[in-house]
CSV table of C-alpha atoms in Angstrom, one decimal:
chain,number,residue,atom,x,y,z
F,1,MET,CA,-2.4,3.6,-73.8
F,2,SER,CA,-4.2,0.5,-72.7
F,3,ASN,CA,-7.3,0.7,-70.5
F,4,VAL,CA,-6.8,-2.7,-68.8
F,5,ALA,CA,-8.0,-2.8,-65.2
F,6,VAL,CA,-5.7,-4.5,-62.9
F,7,ALA,CA,-7.3,-6.0,-59.8
F,8,MET,CA,-5.4,-4.8,-56.7
F,9,PRO,CA,-5.3,-7.4,-53.9
F,10,ARG,CA,-7.4,-6.3,-50.9
F,11,LYS,CA,-5.8,-6.1,-47.6
F,12,THR,CA,-7.7,-8.3,-45.2
F,13,ARG,CA,-7.7,-8.1,-41.4
F,14,GLY,CA,-5.8,-10.8,-39.6
F,15,PRO,CA,-7.4,-13.3,-37.2
F,16,TRP,CA,-6.3,-11.4,-34.1
F,17,ALA,CA,-7.8,-8.2,-35.4
F,18,VAL,CA,-11.1,-9.9,-36.1
F,19,ALA,CA,-11.1,-11.6,-32.7
F,20,PHE,CA,-10.4,-8.3,-30.9
F,21,ALA,CA,-13.1,-6.5,-32.9
F,22,LYS,CA,-15.7,-9.2,-31.9
F,23,LEU,CA,-14.5,-9.0,-28.3
F,24,ALA,CA,-14.8,-5.2,-28.2
F,25,ARG,CA,-18.4,-5.4,-29.4
F,26,ASP,CA,-19.5,-7.8,-26.7
F,27,ARG,CA,-20.5,-5.7,-23.6
F,28,ALA,CA,-20.5,-8.7,-21.2
F,29,ALA,CA,-17.0,-9.6,-22.3
F,30,MET,CA,-15.7,-6.1,-21.8
F,31,ALA,CA,-17.3,-5.9,-18.3
F,32,SER,CA,-15.7,-9.2,-17.4
F,33,LEU,CA,-12.4,-7.9,-18.7
F,34,ALA,CA,-12.7,-4.8,-16.6
F,35,VAL,CA,-13.4,-6.9,-13.4
F,36,PHE,CA,-10.5,-9.2,-14.2
F,37,LEU,CA,-8.1,-6.3,-14.6
F,38,LEU,CA,-9.4,-4.8,-11.4
F,39,ILE,CA,-8.6,-8.1,-9.5
F,40,VAL,CA,-5.2,-8.3,-11.1
F,41,LEU,CA,-4.4,-4.7,-10.1
F,42,ALA,CA,-5.5,-5.4,-6.5
F,43,CYS,CA,-3.3,-8.5,-6.4
F,44,VAL,CA,-0.3,-6.6,-7.7
F,45,SER,CA,-0.8,-3.9,-5.1
F,46,ALA,CA,-1.0,-6.4,-2.2
F,47,PRO,CA,2.6,-5.9,-1.1
F,48,LEU,CA,1.9,-2.1,-1.0
F,49,TYR,CA,-1.2,-2.6,1.1
F,50,ALA,CA,0.6,-4.9,3.6
F,51,LYS,CA,3.5,-2.5,4.0
F,52,TRP,CA,1.2,0.5,4.4
F,53,ALA,CA,-1.0,-1.3,6.9
F,54,GLY,CA,2.1,-2.6,8.8
F,55,VAL,CA,1.0,-6.3,8.7
F,56,ASP,CA,2.6,-9.5,7.6
F,57,PRO,CA,-0.2,-11.6,6.0
F,58,PHE,CA,1.8,-14.8,6.5
F,59,ALA,CA,2.8,-14.5,10.2
F,60,SER,CA,0.6,-15.5,13.1
F,61,THR,CA,0.0,-12.5,15.4
F,62,LEU,CA,-2.0,-14.1,18.3
F,63,ASP,CA,-0.6,-11.5,20.8
F,64,ALA,CA,-0.8,-8.4,18.6
F,65,VAL,CA,-2.5,-5.2,19.8
F,66,ILE,CA,-3.8,-2.4,17.6
F,67,GLN,CA,-5.2,1.0,18.4
F,68,ILE,CA,-8.8,1.8,17.5
F,69,ASP,CA,-10.1,5.2,18.6
F,70,GLY,CA,-7.1,5.6,20.9
F,71,ALA,CA,-7.7,2.4,22.8
F,72,ASP,CA,-5.5,-0.7,22.6
F,73,VAL,CA,-7.5,-3.6,21.2
F,74,PRO,CA,-6.1,-7.1,21.1
F,75,VAL,CA,-6.3,-8.9,17.7
F,76,MET,CA,-7.2,-12.1,19.5
F,77,GLU,CA,-9.3,-12.0,22.7
F,78,GLN,CA,-9.4,-14.9,25.0
F,79,SER,CA,-12.8,-16.4,24.9
F,80,THR,CA,-14.7,-19.7,25.2
F,81,GLU,CA,-17.0,-18.7,22.3
F,82,GLY,CA,-16.3,-18.3,18.6
F,83,LEU,CA,-14.2,-20.9,17.0
F,84,GLY,CA,-13.7,-23.0,20.1
F,85,LEU,CA,-9.9,-22.2,20.1
F,86,GLY,CA,-9.9,-20.3,23.3
F,87,TYR,CA,-9.6,-17.1,21.3
F,88,THR,CA,-12.0,-14.9,19.3
F,89,PRO,CA,-10.4,-13.0,16.4
F,90,LEU,CA,-10.9,-9.3,15.9
F,91,GLY,CA,-13.9,-8.6,13.6
F,92,PRO,CA,-13.9,-6.0,10.8
F,93,THR,CA,-12.7,-2.6,11.9
F,94,TRP,CA,-13.9,-0.9,8.7
F,95,ARG,CA,-11.0,1.5,9.0
F,96,LEU,CA,-8.4,1.9,6.3
F,97,GLY,CA,-5.3,0.2,7.5
F,98,ASN,CA,-4.6,-2.9,9.4
F,99,TYR,CA,-7.4,-5.4,10.0
F,100,PHE,CA,-9.9,-3.7,7.7
F,101,LEU,CA,-11.8,-7.0,7.3
F,102,GLY,CA,-10.7,-8.3,10.7
F,103,ALA,CA,-8.4,-11.2,11.6
F,104,ASP,CA,-8.6,-14.9,11.0
F,105,SER,CA,-8.1,-17.7,13.6
F,106,GLN,CA,-4.3,-17.1,13.6
F,107,GLY,CA,-4.5,-13.4,14.0
F,108,ARG,CA,-3.6,-12.6,10.4
F,109,ASP,CA,-5.0,-9.6,8.5
F,110,VAL,CA,-7.9,-11.0,6.3
F,111,MET,CA,-7.7,-8.1,3.8
F,112,ALA,CA,-4.0,-8.5,3.2
F,113,ARG,CA,-4.4,-12.3,2.8
F,114,MET,CA,-7.3,-11.8,0.4
F,115,LEU,CA,-5.3,-9.3,-1.8
F,116,TYR,CA,-2.4,-11.7,-1.9
F,117,GLY,CA,-4.6,-14.6,-2.8
F,118,GLY,CA,-6.6,-12.8,-5.5
């Protein structure tokens, strides 16, 4: 028998594996990836939020009325202040549901529009 040593080729990692390993070691990159994935998840869930809140983020609702604490509150109140449009939009209600972040100058739900826009 011969005692000749044969060199076996080493299996090296591919460029994608090396890049992913470097990325996984970088804490700032992983935190940024987590924030990015959270934003993507929020954008994907935008239609669910709009349906649940009962709002259309693309339709003007200048004459809409919502209920807050059992009282009817108009989304756009007639006013000479604010944006100078003759109306003042509803501010944040901080209640889960429609108009969580308030309304814009056209009476559209700001939270729903923000989720759709990302």
